[in-house]
mmCIF file with all atom_site columns, C-alpha atoms in Angstrom:
data_model
loop_
_atom_site.group_PDB
_atom_site.id
_atom_site.type_symbol
_atom_site.label_atom_id
_atom_site.label_alt_id
_atom_site.label_comp_id
_atom_site.label_asym_id
_atom_site.label_entity_id
_atom_site.label_seq_id
_atom_site.pdbx_PDB_ins_code
_atom_site.Cartn_x
_atom_site.Cartn_y
_atom_site.Cartn_z
_atom_site.occupancy
_atom_site.B_iso_or_equiv
_atom_site.pdbx_formal_charge
_atom_site.auth_seq_id
_atom_site.auth_comp_id
_atom_site.auth_asym_id
_atom_site.auth_atom_id
_atom_site.pdbx_PDB_model_num
ATOM 1   C CA . UNK P 1 1   ? 97.413  102.098 97.659  1.00 84.00 ? 55  UNK P CA 1
ATOM 2   C CA . UNK P 1 2   ? 99.546  100.522 100.381 1.00 88.00 ? 56  UNK P CA 1
ATOM 3   C CA . UNK P 1 3   ? 99.667  101.939 103.889 1.00 93.00 ? 57  UNK P CA 1
ATOM 4   C CA . UNK P 1 4   ? 102.678 101.217 106.078 1.00 95.00 ? 58  UNK P CA 1
ATOM 5   C CA . UNK P 1 5   ? 102.724 101.538 109.849 1.00 94.00 ? 59  UNK P CA 1
ATOM 6   C CA . UNK P 1 6   ? 106.030 101.376 111.701 1.00 95.00 ? 60  UNK P CA 1
ATOM 7   C CA . UNK P 1 7   ? 106.550 100.738 115.381 1.00 96.00 ? 61  UNK P CA 1
ATOM 8   C CA . UNK P 1 8   ? 109.221 99.714  117.839 1.00 97.00 ? 62  UNK P CA 1
ATOM 9   C CA . UNK P 1 9   ? 111.402 102.787 118.033 1.00 97.00 ? 63  UNK P CA 1
ATOM 10  C CA . UNK P 1 10  ? 112.512 104.340 121.278 1.00 97.00 ? 64  UNK P CA 1
ATOM 11  C CA . UNK P 1 11  ? 115.399 105.331 123.497 1.00 98.00 ? 65  UNK P CA 1
ATOM 12  C CA . UNK P 1 12  ? 118.088 102.757 124.199 1.00 98.00 ? 66  UNK P CA 1
ATOM 13  C CA . UNK P 1 13  ? 121.591 102.810 125.623 1.00 98.00 ? 67  UNK P CA 1
ATOM 14  C CA . UNK P 1 14  ? 124.576 102.098 123.438 1.00 98.00 ? 68  UNK P CA 1
ATOM 15  C CA . UNK P 1 15  ? 125.086 98.376  123.094 1.00 98.00 ? 69  UNK P CA 1
ATOM 16  C CA . UNK P 1 16  ? 121.388 97.690  123.461 1.00 98.00 ? 70  UNK P CA 1
ATOM 17  C CA . UNK P 1 17  ? 118.826 96.304  121.031 1.00 98.00 ? 71  UNK P CA 1
ATOM 18  C CA . UNK P 1 18  ? 115.566 97.303  119.428 1.00 98.00 ? 72  UNK P CA 1
ATOM 19  C CA . UNK P 1 19  ? 113.251 95.562  116.983 1.00 98.00 ? 73  UNK P CA 1
ATOM 20  C CA . UNK P 1 20  ? 111.325 97.660  114.493 1.00 98.00 ? 74  UNK P CA 1
ATOM 21  C CA . UNK P 1 21  ? 108.170 96.456  112.774 1.00 98.00 ? 75  UNK P CA 1
ATOM 22  C CA . UNK P 1 22  ? 106.452 97.671  109.633 1.00 97.00 ? 76  UNK P CA 1
ATOM 23  C CA . UNK P 1 23  ? 102.990 96.352  108.881 1.00 96.00 ? 77  UNK P CA 1
ATOM 24  C CA . UNK P 1 24  ? 101.459 96.836  105.463 1.00 94.00 ? 78  UNK P CA 1
ATOM 25  C CA . UNK P 1 25  ? 97.855  96.964  104.338 1.00 92.00 ? 79  UNK P CA 1
ATOM 26  C CA . UNK P 1 26  ? 96.558  95.075  101.336 1.00 86.00 ? 80  UNK P CA 1
ATOM 27  C CA . UNK P 1 27  ? 97.147  91.683  99.821  1.00 85.00 ? 81  UNK P CA 1
ATOM 28  C CA . UNK P 1 28  ? 100.333 92.215  97.847  1.00 88.00 ? 82  UNK P CA 1
ATOM 29  C CA . UNK P 1 29  ? 102.865 92.086  100.692 1.00 90.00 ? 83  UNK P CA 1
ATOM 30  C CA . UNK P 1 30  ? 104.374 88.749  99.717  1.00 85.00 ? 84  UNK P CA 1
ATOM 31  C CA . UNK P 1 31  ? 105.031 89.924  96.157  1.00 89.00 ? 85  UNK P CA 1
ATOM 32  C CA . UNK P 1 32  ? 106.972 93.000  97.212  1.00 91.00 ? 86  UNK P CA 1
ATOM 33  C CA . UNK P 1 33  ? 110.526 93.687  98.230  1.00 96.00 ? 87  UNK P CA 1
ATOM 34  C CA . UNK P 1 34  ? 111.102 95.814  101.315 1.00 96.00 ? 88  UNK P CA 1
ATOM 35  C CA . UNK P 1 35  ? 113.689 98.219  102.566 1.00 97.00 ? 89  UNK P CA 1
ATOM 36  C CA . UNK P 1 36  ? 114.489 99.921  105.850 1.00 98.00 ? 90  UNK P CA 1
ATOM 37  C CA . UNK P 1 37  ? 115.977 103.396 105.593 1.00 98.00 ? 91  UNK P CA 1
ATOM 38  C CA . UNK P 1 38  ? 117.087 105.922 108.131 1.00 98.00 ? 92  UNK P CA 1
ATOM 39  C CA . UNK P 1 39  ? 117.586 109.644 108.228 1.00 98.00 ? 93  UNK P CA 1
ATOM 40  C CA . UNK P 1 40  ? 119.645 111.410 110.854 1.00 97.00 ? 94  UNK P CA 1
ATOM 41  C CA . UNK P 1 41  ? 119.364 115.169 111.444 1.00 92.00 ? 95  UNK P CA 1
ATOM 42  C CA . UNK P 1 42  ? 121.124 117.093 108.705 1.00 95.00 ? 96  UNK P CA 1
ATOM 43  C CA . UNK P 1 43  ? 121.841 113.956 106.686 1.00 96.00 ? 97  UNK P CA 1
ATOM 44  C CA . UNK P 1 44  ? 120.333 112.320 103.642 1.00 97.00 ? 98  UNK P CA 1
ATOM 45  C CA . UNK P 1 45  ? 118.072 109.330 103.954 1.00 96.00 ? 99  UNK P CA 1
ATOM 46  C CA . UNK P 1 46  ? 120.038 106.117 103.511 1.00 97.00 ? 100 UNK P CA 1
ATOM 47  C CA . UNK P 1 47  ? 119.116 102.515 102.853 1.00 98.00 ? 101 UNK P CA 1
ATOM 48  C CA . UNK P 1 48  ? 120.309 100.265 105.670 1.00 98.00 ? 102 UNK P CA 1
ATOM 49  C CA . UNK P 1 49  ? 118.731 96.904  104.791 1.00 98.00 ? 103 UNK P CA 1
ATOM 50  C CA . UNK P 1 50  ? 116.548 95.312  102.145 1.00 98.00 ? 104 UNK P CA 1
ATOM 51  C CA . UNK P 1 51  ? 114.877 91.978  101.534 1.00 97.00 ? 105 UNK P CA 1
ATOM 52  C CA . UNK P 1 52  ? 113.432 90.546  98.354  1.00 95.00 ? 106 UNK P CA 1
ATOM 53  C CA . UNK P 1 53  ? 110.443 88.296  97.792  1.00 93.00 ? 107 UNK P CA 1
ATOM 54  C CA . UNK P 1 54  ? 112.562 85.179  98.267  1.00 93.00 ? 108 UNK P CA 1
ATOM 55  C CA . UNK P 1 55  ? 114.027 86.390  101.535 1.00 94.00 ? 109 UNK P CA 1
ATOM 56  C CA . UNK P 1 56  ? 117.455 87.353  100.254 1.00 95.00 ? 110 UNK P CA 1
ATOM 57  C CA . UNK P 1 57  ? 118.883 90.251  102.195 1.00 97.00 ? 111 UNK P CA 1
ATOM 58  C CA . UNK P 1 58  ? 121.360 93.081  101.742 1.00 97.00 ? 112 UNK P CA 1
ATOM 59  C CA . UNK P 1 59  ? 122.850 95.457  104.276 1.00 97.00 ? 113 UNK P CA 1
ATOM 60  C CA . UNK P 1 60  ? 124.765 98.690  104.375 1.00 97.00 ? 114 UNK P CA 1
ATOM 61  C CA . UNK P 1 61  ? 128.320 98.209  105.557 1.00 98.00 ? 115 UNK P CA 1
ATOM 62  C CA . UNK P 1 62  ? 127.638 100.369 108.601 1.00 97.00 ? 116 UNK P CA 1
ATOM 63  C CA . UNK P 1 63  ? 125.081 97.904  109.991 1.00 98.00 ? 117 UNK P CA 1
ATOM 64  C CA . UNK P 1 64  ? 126.301 94.583  108.629 1.00 98.00 ? 118 UNK P CA 1
ATOM 65  C CA . UNK P 1 65  ? 126.597 92.006  111.397 1.00 98.00 ? 119 UNK P CA 1
ATOM 66  C CA . UNK P 1 66  ? 124.470 94.086  113.783 1.00 98.00 ? 120 UNK P CA 1
ATOM 67  C CA . UNK P 1 67  ? 121.114 94.497  112.022 1.00 98.00 ? 121 UNK P CA 1
ATOM 68  C CA . UNK P 1 68  ? 118.873 91.777  110.619 1.00 98.00 ? 122 UNK P CA 1
ATOM 69  C CA . UNK P 1 69  ? 115.941 92.340  108.275 1.00 98.00 ? 123 UNK P CA 1
ATOM 70  C CA . UNK P 1 70  ? 113.236 89.699  108.056 1.00 98.00 ? 124 UNK P CA 1
ATOM 71  C CA . UNK P 1 71  ? 109.709 89.316  106.821 1.00 97.00 ? 125 UNK P CA 1
ATOM 72  C CA . UNK P 1 72  ? 106.569 87.462  107.856 1.00 96.00 ? 126 UNK P CA 1
ATOM 73  C CA . UNK P 1 73  ? 104.247 87.228  104.877 1.00 94.00 ? 127 UNK P CA 1
ATOM 74  C CA . UNK P 1 74  ? 101.429 85.790  106.996 1.00 95.00 ? 128 UNK P CA 1
ATOM 75  C CA . UNK P 1 75  ? 101.465 88.958  109.120 1.00 96.00 ? 129 UNK P CA 1
ATOM 76  C CA . UNK P 1 76  ? 102.192 91.419  106.302 1.00 96.00 ? 130 UNK P CA 1
ATOM 77  C CA . UNK P 1 77  ? 105.107 92.619  108.403 1.00 97.00 ? 131 UNK P CA 1
ATOM 78  C CA . UNK P 1 78  ? 108.778 93.336  107.821 1.00 97.00 ? 132 UNK P CA 1
ATOM 79  C CA . UNK P 1 79  ? 111.133 93.610  110.784 1.00 98.00 ? 133 UNK P CA 1
ATOM 80  C CA . UNK P 1 80  ? 114.483 95.173  111.554 1.00 98.00 ? 134 UNK P CA 1
ATOM 81  C CA . UNK P 1 81  ? 116.297 93.658  114.504 1.00 98.00 ? 135 UNK P CA 1
ATOM 82  C CA . UNK P 1 82  ? 118.992 96.058  115.652 1.00 98.00 ? 136 UNK P CA 1
ATOM 83  C CA . UNK P 1 83  ? 121.693 94.838  118.029 1.00 98.00 ? 137 UNK P CA 1
ATOM 84  C CA . UNK P 1 84  ? 124.845 96.417  119.429 1.00 98.00 ? 138 UNK P CA 1
ATOM 85  C CA . UNK P 1 85  ? 123.388 99.842  118.795 1.00 98.00 ? 139 UNK P CA 1
ATOM 86  C CA . UNK P 1 86  ? 125.701 102.832 118.557 1.00 98.00 ? 140 UNK P CA 1
ATOM 87  C CA . UNK P 1 87  ? 125.055 106.544 118.959 1.00 97.00 ? 141 UNK P CA 1
ATOM 88  C CA . UNK P 1 88  ? 125.505 106.951 115.211 1.00 96.00 ? 142 UNK P CA 1
ATOM 89  C CA . UNK P 1 89  ? 122.460 104.728 114.655 1.00 98.00 ? 143 UNK P CA 1
ATOM 90  C CA . UNK P 1 90  ? 120.283 107.523 116.035 1.00 98.00 ? 144 UNK P CA 1
ATOM 91  C CA . UNK P 1 91  ? 117.825 108.477 113.297 1.00 98.00 ? 145 UNK P CA 1
ATOM 92  C CA . UNK P 1 92  ? 114.248 108.256 112.125 1.00 98.00 ? 146 UNK P CA 1
ATOM 93  C CA . UNK P 1 93  ? 113.745 104.852 110.546 1.00 98.00 ? 147 UNK P CA 1
ATOM 94  C CA . UNK P 1 94  ? 111.385 104.328 107.621 1.00 97.00 ? 148 UNK P CA 1
ATOM 95  C CA . UNK P 1 95  ? 110.184 101.264 105.791 1.00 97.00 ? 149 UNK P CA 1
ATOM 96  C CA . UNK P 1 96  ? 109.600 101.303 102.073 1.00 96.00 ? 150 UNK P CA 1
ATOM 97  C CA . UNK P 1 97  ? 107.942 99.032  99.556  1.00 95.00 ? 151 UNK P CA 1
ATOM 98  C CA . UNK P 1 98  ? 110.234 98.718  96.572  1.00 93.00 ? 152 UNK P CA 1
ATOM 99  C CA . UNK P 1 99  ? 111.724 96.283  94.117  1.00 92.00 ? 153 UNK P CA 1
ATOM 100 C CA . UNK P 1 100 ? 115.019 94.913  92.893  1.00 93.00 ? 154 UNK P CA 1
ATOM 101 C CA . UNK P 1 101 ? 116.577 95.902  89.599  1.00 93.00 ? 155 UNK P CA 1
ATOM 102 C CA . UNK P 1 102 ? 119.950 94.626  88.468  1.00 89.00 ? 156 UNK P CA 1
ATOM 103 C CA . UNK P 1 103 ? 120.551 93.185  91.913  1.00 87.00 ? 157 UNK P CA 1
ATOM 104 C CA . UNK P 1 104 ? 120.008 96.491  93.673  1.00 92.00 ? 158 UNK P CA 1
ATOM 105 C CA . UNK P 1 105 ? 117.069 97.645  95.743  1.00 95.00 ? 159 UNK P CA 1
ATOM 106 C CA . UNK P 1 106 ? 115.040 100.466 94.224  1.00 94.00 ? 160 UNK P CA 1
ATOM 107 C CA . UNK P 1 107 ? 112.715 102.573 96.332  1.00 93.00 ? 161 UNK P CA 1
ATOM 108 C CA . UNK P 1 108 ? 109.023 102.388 95.585  1.00 92.00 ? 162 UNK P CA 1
ATOM 109 C CA . UNK P 1 109 ? 106.363 104.988 96.205  1.00 91.00 ? 163 UNK P CA 1
ATOM 110 C CA . UNK P 1 110 ? 105.102 103.758 99.552  1.00 92.00 ? 164 UNK P CA 1
ATOM 111 C CA . UNK P 1 111 ? 106.709 104.917 102.786 1.00 93.00 ? 165 UNK P CA 1
ATOM 112 C CA . UNK P 1 112 ? 105.833 104.597 106.425 1.00 90.00 ? 166 UNK P CA 1
ATOM 113 C CA . UNK P 1 113 ? 105.580 107.590 108.734 1.00 94.00 ? 167 UNK P CA 1
ATOM 114 C CA . UNK P 1 114 ? 108.871 106.800 110.424 1.00 96.00 ? 168 UNK P CA 1
ATOM 115 C CA . UNK P 1 115 ? 109.820 105.771 113.923 1.00 97.00 ? 169 UNK P CA 1
ATOM 116 C CA . UNK P 1 116 ? 112.461 107.523 116.019 1.00 98.00 ? 170 UNK P CA 1
ATOM 117 C CA . UNK P 1 117 ? 115.433 105.545 117.324 1.00 98.00 ? 171 UNK P CA 1
ATOM 118 C CA . UNK P 1 118 ? 117.668 107.320 119.813 1.00 98.00 ? 172 UNK P CA 1
ATOM 119 C CA . UNK P 1 119 ? 120.823 105.678 121.127 1.00 98.00 ? 173 UNK P CA 1
ATOM 120 C CA . UNK P 1 120 ? 122.406 107.286 124.166 1.00 97.00 ? 174 UNK P CA 1
ATOM 121 C CA . UNK P 1 121 ? 126.119 106.909 124.777 1.00 90.00 ? 175 UNK P CA 1
#
């Protein structure tokens, strides 16, 4: 069982920045791939960024060039740095412990509780 705790959400003006953190319990963090998802009201949850065990990253087109996912294996923490935020980035953000298959990130069973990001225009 892996427990994930997210933090760092909040209210920010358009054009501003936030950095989300997701800290995992247990000793298997470094062996896992990680994804950040978001879900806006009335919309499906979507993957915005992922990172594999070697640090290779992928991003959704909507956040490419603005968001950066990173990991610190010593701290069991994965981060999402969000810059140049837009109103359409408003959502609940979740981290997930998953894996890569065929070059694509696949969601695993472990999810955080979510952290709200609200961008005011």
